[in-house]
Structure formats: structure tokens, C-alpha cells
XYZ file of C-alpha atoms in Angstrom:
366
model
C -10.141 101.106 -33.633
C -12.916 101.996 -30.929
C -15.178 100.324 -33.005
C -13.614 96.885 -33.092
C -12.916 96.747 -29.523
C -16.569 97.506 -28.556
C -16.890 94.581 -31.220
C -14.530 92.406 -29.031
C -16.183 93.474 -25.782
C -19.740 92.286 -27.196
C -18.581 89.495 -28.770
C -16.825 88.686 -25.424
C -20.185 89.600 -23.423
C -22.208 86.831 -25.999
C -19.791 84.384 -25.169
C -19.752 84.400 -21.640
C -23.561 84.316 -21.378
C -23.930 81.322 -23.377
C -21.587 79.753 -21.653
C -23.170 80.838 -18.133
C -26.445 79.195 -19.600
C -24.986 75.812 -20.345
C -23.342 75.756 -17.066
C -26.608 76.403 -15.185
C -28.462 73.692 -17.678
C -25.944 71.294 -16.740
C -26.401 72.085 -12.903
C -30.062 71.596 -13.318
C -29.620 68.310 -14.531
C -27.334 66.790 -12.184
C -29.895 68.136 -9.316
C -32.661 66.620 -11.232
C -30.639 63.329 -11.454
C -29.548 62.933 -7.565
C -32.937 63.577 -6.617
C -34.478 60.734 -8.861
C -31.005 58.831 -7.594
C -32.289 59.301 -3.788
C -36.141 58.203 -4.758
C -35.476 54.677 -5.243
C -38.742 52.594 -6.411
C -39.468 49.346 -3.994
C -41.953 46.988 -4.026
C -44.644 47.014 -1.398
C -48.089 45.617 -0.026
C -50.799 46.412 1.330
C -51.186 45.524 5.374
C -54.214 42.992 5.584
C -53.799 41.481 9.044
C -55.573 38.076 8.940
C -55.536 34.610 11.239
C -53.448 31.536 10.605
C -53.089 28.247 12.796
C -49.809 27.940 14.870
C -47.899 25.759 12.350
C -44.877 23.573 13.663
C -42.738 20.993 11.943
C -40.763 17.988 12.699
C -39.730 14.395 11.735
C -40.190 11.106 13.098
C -40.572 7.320 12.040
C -43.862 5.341 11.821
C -44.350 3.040 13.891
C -47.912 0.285 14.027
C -50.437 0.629 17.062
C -51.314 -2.910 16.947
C -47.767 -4.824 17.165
C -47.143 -7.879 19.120
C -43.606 -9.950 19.710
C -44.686 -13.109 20.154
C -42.676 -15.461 22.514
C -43.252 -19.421 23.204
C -44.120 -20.395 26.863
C -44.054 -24.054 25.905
C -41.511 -26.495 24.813
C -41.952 -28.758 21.643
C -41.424 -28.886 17.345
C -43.008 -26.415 15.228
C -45.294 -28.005 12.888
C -46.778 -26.568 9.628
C -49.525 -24.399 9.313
C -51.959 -23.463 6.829
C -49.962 -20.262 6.058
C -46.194 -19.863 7.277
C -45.764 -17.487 9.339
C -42.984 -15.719 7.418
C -42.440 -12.158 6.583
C -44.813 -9.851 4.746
C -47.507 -13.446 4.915
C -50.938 -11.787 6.322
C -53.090 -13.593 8.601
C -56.627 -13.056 9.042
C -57.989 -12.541 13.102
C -58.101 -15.762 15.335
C -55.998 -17.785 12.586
C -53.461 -19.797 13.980
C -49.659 -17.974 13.193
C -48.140 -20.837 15.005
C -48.578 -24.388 15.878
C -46.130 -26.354 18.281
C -46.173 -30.122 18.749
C -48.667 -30.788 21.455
C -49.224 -34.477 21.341
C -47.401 -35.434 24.467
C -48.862 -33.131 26.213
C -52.404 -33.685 25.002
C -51.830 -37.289 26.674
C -50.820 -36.023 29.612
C -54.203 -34.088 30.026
C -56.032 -36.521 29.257
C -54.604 -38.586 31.615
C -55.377 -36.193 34.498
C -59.421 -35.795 32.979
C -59.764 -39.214 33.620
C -58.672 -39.042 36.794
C -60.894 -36.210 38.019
C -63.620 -38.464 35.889
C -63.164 -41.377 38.455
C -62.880 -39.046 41.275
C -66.312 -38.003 40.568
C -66.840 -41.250 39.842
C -65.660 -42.700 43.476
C -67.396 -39.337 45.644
C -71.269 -39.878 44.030
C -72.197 -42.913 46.261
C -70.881 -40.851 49.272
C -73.105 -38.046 48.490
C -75.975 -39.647 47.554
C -76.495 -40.877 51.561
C -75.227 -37.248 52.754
C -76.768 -34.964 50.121
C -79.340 -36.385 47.990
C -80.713 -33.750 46.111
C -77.139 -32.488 45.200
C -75.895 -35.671 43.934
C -78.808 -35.605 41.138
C -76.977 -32.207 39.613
C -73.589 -34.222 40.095
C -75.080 -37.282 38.068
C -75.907 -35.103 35.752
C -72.693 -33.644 35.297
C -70.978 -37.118 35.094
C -72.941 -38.102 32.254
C -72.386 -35.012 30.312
C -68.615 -35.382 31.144
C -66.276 -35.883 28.236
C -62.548 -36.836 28.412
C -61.493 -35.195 24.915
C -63.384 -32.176 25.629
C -62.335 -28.732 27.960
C -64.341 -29.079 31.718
C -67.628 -26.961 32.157
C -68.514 -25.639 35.081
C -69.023 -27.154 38.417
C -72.156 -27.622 40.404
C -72.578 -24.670 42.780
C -72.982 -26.057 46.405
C -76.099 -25.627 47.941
C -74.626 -25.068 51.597
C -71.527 -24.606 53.097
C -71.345 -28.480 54.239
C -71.868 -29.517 50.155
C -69.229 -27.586 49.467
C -66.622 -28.528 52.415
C -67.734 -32.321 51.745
C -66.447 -31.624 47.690
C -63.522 -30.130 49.078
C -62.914 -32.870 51.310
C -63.332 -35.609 48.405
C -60.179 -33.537 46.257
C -62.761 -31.788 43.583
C -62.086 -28.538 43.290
C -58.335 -29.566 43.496
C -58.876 -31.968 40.601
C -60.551 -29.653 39.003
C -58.212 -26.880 38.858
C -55.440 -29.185 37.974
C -56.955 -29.981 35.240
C -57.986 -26.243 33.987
C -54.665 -25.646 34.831
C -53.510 -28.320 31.945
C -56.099 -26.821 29.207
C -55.022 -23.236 30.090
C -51.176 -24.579 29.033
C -52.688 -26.621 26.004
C -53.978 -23.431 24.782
C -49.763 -22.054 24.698
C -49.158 -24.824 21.649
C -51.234 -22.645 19.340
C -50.801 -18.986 19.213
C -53.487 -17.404 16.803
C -53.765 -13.978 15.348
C -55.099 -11.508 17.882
C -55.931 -9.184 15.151
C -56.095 -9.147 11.060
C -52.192 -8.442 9.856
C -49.378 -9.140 8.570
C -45.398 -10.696 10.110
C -42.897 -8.405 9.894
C -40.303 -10.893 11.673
C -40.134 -14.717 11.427
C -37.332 -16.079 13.797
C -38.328 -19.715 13.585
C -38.770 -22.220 10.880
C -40.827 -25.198 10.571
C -39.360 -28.604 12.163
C -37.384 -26.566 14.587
C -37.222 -27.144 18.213
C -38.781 -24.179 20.023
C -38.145 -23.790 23.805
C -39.495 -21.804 26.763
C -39.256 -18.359 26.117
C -37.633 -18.484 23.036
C -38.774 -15.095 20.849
C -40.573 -16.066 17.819
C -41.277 -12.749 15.538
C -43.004 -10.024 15.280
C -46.484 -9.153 14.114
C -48.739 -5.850 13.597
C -51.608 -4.540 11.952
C -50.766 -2.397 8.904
C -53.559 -0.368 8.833
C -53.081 1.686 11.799
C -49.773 3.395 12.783
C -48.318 6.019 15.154
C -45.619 8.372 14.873
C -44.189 10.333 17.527
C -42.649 14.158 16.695
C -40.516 15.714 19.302
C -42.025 19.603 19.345
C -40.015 22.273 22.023
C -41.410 23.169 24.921
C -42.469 26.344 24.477
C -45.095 25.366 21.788
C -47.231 23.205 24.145
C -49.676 26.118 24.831
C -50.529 25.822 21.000
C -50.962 22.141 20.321
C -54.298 19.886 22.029
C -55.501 16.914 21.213
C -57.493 16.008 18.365
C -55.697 18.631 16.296
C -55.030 18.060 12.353
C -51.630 16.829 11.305
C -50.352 16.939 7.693
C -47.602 14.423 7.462
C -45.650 13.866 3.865
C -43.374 11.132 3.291
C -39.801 12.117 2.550
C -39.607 10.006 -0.285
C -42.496 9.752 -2.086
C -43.940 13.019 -1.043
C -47.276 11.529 -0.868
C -49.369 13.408 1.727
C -51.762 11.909 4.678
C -53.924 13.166 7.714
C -53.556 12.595 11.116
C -54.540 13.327 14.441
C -53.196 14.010 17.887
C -53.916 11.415 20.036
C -51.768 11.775 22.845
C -49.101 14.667 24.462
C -46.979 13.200 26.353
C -46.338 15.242 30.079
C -42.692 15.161 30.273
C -40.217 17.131 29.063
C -36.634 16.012 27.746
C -33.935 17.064 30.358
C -31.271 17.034 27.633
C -33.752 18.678 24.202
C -36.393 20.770 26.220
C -38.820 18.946 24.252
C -41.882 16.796 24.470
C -43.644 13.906 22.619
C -46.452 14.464 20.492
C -48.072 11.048 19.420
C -50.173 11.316 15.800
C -52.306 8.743 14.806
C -52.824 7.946 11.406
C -54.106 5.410 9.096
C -53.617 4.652 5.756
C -52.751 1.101 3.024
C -49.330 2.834 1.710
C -47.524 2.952 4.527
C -44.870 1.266 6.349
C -43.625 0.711 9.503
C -40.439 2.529 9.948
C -40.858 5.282 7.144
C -40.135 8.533 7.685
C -42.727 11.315 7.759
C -42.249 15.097 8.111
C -45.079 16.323 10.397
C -47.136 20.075 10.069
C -48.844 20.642 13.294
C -51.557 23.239 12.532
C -51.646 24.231 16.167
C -54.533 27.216 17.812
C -55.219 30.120 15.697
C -53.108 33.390 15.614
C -55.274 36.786 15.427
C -54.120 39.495 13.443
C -50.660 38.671 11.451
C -48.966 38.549 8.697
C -47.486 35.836 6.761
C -44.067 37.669 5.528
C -40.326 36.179 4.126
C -38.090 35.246 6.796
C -35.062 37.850 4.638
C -37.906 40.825 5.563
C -36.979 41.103 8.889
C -34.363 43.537 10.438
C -32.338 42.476 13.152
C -35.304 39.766 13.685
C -38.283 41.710 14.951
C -38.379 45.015 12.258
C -39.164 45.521 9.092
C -39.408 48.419 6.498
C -42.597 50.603 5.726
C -43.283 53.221 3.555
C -45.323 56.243 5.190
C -45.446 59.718 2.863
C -43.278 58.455 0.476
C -40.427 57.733 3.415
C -39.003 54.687 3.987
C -39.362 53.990 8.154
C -38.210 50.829 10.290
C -41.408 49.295 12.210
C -40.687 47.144 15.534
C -42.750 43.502 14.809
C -43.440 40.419 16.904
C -42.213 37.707 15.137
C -44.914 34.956 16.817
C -44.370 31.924 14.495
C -41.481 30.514 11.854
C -42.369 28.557 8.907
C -39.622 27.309 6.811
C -38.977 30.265 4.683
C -41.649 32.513 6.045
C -42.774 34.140 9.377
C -45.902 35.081 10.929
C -45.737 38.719 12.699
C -47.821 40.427 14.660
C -47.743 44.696 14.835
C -48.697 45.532 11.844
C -51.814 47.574 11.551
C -54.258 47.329 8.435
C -53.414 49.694 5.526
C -49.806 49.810 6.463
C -47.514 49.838 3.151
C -45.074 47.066 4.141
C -41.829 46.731 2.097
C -41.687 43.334 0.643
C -38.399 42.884 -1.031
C -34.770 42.670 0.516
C -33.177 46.639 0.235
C -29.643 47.656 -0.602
C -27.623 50.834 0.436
C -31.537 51.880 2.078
C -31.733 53.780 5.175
C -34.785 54.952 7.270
C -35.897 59.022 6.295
C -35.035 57.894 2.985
C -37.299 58.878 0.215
C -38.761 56.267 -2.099
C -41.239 55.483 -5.144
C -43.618 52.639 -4.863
């Protein structure tokens, strides 16, 4: 009897230590799986603090540098022209975009040459007894004088009595009257001040056109502006003559431009002011939209990072001995998606993926 219970008791004894042994196994385990739990792995980089240009963006709508609304001063029919002057029609420099009916008014100054003609004409005799040598020059100029052709020049007077004896004879009055008649010819034709092309044709051949009546528009399409409204606070990093990268909206085709001019006021009601870029290029249009990159002065020592990085917008998560830490930053420039801080030393191991259920002192693989 004895015997079996000792039997019993060590049996018993066998028992309990194996199952003491599996409980401390399991125990191990679990401690070996929280702490693996607790080091979660992240992805991180290595802190190389470099410079990049103050970048800003905005919109705006093209407009030409060389445009012109052209409005009669004159009264009379359009006539026909060697080109019409109709939309999208291009016109080389000096050609005439439009021609008014001038005939009447042609007669009319020739009329008024012929008079100053026999002015001349009547005052020569006159000077010859007072002024001799002067009335040689003035022969001169009679002969050379041509009704269907614009006045040249007068004689200069040699001596104040010369020239109040041609003011006395109605000259110079003549004279301007009738400079005053080819300056107003000139109004009939209106020619190209510059190679381009019309963008708006408001009259049509045969038509009466009166005094101040607008006739269309017409620019060069070589050369355009476009003005981006930047904030305020940016002017310390733009100047002019700085690059701009402008993409169309549509077609995403890229061109260069330049700053050109900044204007000095700022908008009461959007705190911002107008930056004017120059740019030229054969694809492009007035009134097309372009989004604008301003690559501004240079920023020393940052680091292009996500915008989703940052921590209550100016900290971000490092790893230092294998601890995750929050570091304060300067966020200094936003960039669509991305920022450009400032803080960061070299070597630093930044954290450069968005964290879950993370908290700084908290123990990580990388």
C-alpha cells in the first residue's frame, strides 16, 4: 500500500513539473511576442540638407504685349483692301488693315495746296524789292512745289524782318493749314504698326464708318504677358528676371518665361500683388490659361518632405537609438503635395511614412 502511494506522489510530482515547464514556455513566448509587438519596423531616410529655389504657383490668362484697338477718327465708306481685315487674317508691318473712302477729302486738300501755291505765288514780287537774296530760296521752292504731293519744308528766314514779312503775307498760316489737311489724310488709311494678326473685325467692307466708331482689335502673336497674383508675403523671394515655368492647363505643353515687371501695390481685398511674366512662343493664344512655377531665391539647408509628414504642421518623427522622437521643423515653403523644412540636421534618421497607433519613447526597427 505504501508503495503505491509513494507511486502516486511521484507520479503526481512528474506531472506538476511538466506542467510548470509548459506554463513558463508559454510565458516566454508571449514576452517575446509583445516585445517584437512594441518594435514596430518604419521606413526612414537619411537627413541630407540641401538648397532649393523658393517655388510658388498660380494661374492666370495670357494676354499679347503688342495689342492695339483700333478706332476711326474720320468719316467715310470702307473700301477693300488687299487682305480683309477679318479675324485670324495676318498682316505684315506698315500694310494697310484699313482703307476708308478719302476722295472727297483728297479734293478738298488739294484745293487748299493750290491756294498756299498762289499765295506764294502773289508774295515773291513783294520780296524780291524787300529781300532779294531770300526770294531766290523762295523761287526755288515754288518751282519744286507740287500740288499732288505732301509740303516740304519752308525756307528758314534769314532775319527776324524775313520772317515777320512771311508772316505778314499769311505763309506760315497757309502752311499749317495745309499740314494740318495731310496730317487728317493720313486717318483714311490705318496700316499695321507691327507684323500680326486681327483678333476682332467690327466692320465690313461698303459700310459707313463714322468718327470714333471702334473698328477691331489687333496684336502680335508672338509675344504675350500673363499676370499671376502671388501673396504678399512672398515678395522678398521673387525679383525680376527670374525663371518662370508656365504649363498650359490643357495641353500640358510647357514654356519659359521671365519676370518682367512686379507690380508695387498690394490688393486691399486678396493681400496680393501682380507679378507680370513675359513669354514668347508660336502655340499660344491670347486668353489661354497657364499655371505659373515661380522658382523664386534659393533656400539653404532643407528638406524636400510629404506634406502628410508633418505633425501638427511644424514636427515630424525621427528615429534616435532605435526610439521614435518628435522633432520641432520650420516649414519655409509648400509645394503642392510636398514641403520644404528647415531644422533638420545632416545624418538625422527622418521617418518618412505616415504612423499609426505610434507614440514618441516608442521603440522601433528601421
Amino acid at each position: 500500500m505504501k508503495i503505491w502511494i509513494k507511486a502516486l506522489i511521484g507520479l503526481g510530482i512528474i506531472v506538476l513539473g511538466v506542467l510548470l515547464v509548459g506554463l513558463m514556455k508559454n510565458s516566454n513566448q508571449e514576452t517575446v511576442d509583445e516585445v517584437k509587438k512594441e518594435q514596430q519596423m518604419v521606413s526612414t531616410q537619411l537627413v541630407v540638407p540641401t538648397s532649393h529655389p523658393f517655388v510658388i504657383e498660380a494661374t492666370g490668362s495670357l494676354t499679347a504685349k503688342k495689342r492695339i484697338e483700333l478706332y476711326s477718327e474720320v468719316q467715310g465708306i470702307l473700301v477693300a483692301t488687299q487682305t480683309d481685315f477679318k479675324e485670324g487674317n495676318r498682316f505684315y508691318k506698315n500694310q494697310t488693315l484699313l482703307q476708308i473712302n478719302s476722295s472727297e477729302y483728297q479734293a478738298q486738300l488739294l484745293s487748299t495746296r493750290s491756294a498756299f501755291l498762289n499765295r506764294i505765288t502773289s508774295m515773291l514780287p513783294d520780296m524780291e524789292v524787300d529781300f532779294p537774296e531770300a526770294s531766290v530760296k523762295w523761287q526755288s521752292y515754288l518751282e519744286d512745289f507740287k500740288v499732288n504731293r505732301a509740303l516740304q519744308t519752308l525756307p528758314e528766314p534769314t532775319s527776324e524782318a524775313e520772317r515777320l514779312f512771311l508772316t505778314g503775307k499769311g505763309i506760315y498760316e497757309n502752311f499749317y493749314t495745309v499740314k494740318n489737311q495731310e496730317e487728317r489724310l493720313s486717318k483714311y488709311t490705318l496700316k499695321a504698326p507691327f507684323g500680326g494678326v486681327v483678333t476682332e473685325s467690327l466692320v465690313t467692307t461698303g459700310t459707313l464708318v463714322r468718327n470714333g466708331q471702334k473698328l477691331g482689335e489687333f496684336i502680335d502673336p508672338s509675344l504675350f504677358e500673363i499676370k499671376l497674383e502671388v501673396p504678399s508675403r512672398y515678395t522678398n523671394y521673387i525679383a525680376l528676371g527670374k525663371e518662370v515655368l508656365l504649363e498650359s492647363l490643357d495641353t500640358q505643353q510647357k514654356f519659359q518665361g521671365k519676370i518682367s515687371r512686379i507690380n508695387a501695390k498690394i490688393s486691399s481685398n486678396t493681400q496680393t500683388i501682380t507679378v507680370v511674366v513675359e513669354i514668347a512662343g508660336t502655340d499660344l493664344k491670347e486668353g489661354q490659361f497657364l499655371q505659373g512655377t515661380i522658382f523664386g531665391k534659393m533656400l539653404e539647408n532643407v528638406v524636400k518632405i510629404d506634406n502628410n509628414l508633418l505633425i501638427e504642421n511644424n514636427q515630424v518623427y525621427v528615429v534616435k537609438d532605435g526610439v521614435l522622437q518628435l522633432q520641432e521643423v520650420e516649414p519655409m515653403n509648400y509645394v503642392g503635395d510636398s514641403v520644404l523644412i528647415g531644422g533638420l540636421k545632416a545624418n538625422t534618421i527622418l521617418v518618412d511614412e505616415v504612423l499609426a497607433n505610434v507614440y514618441p519613447g516608442m521603440n522601433v526597427l528601421f
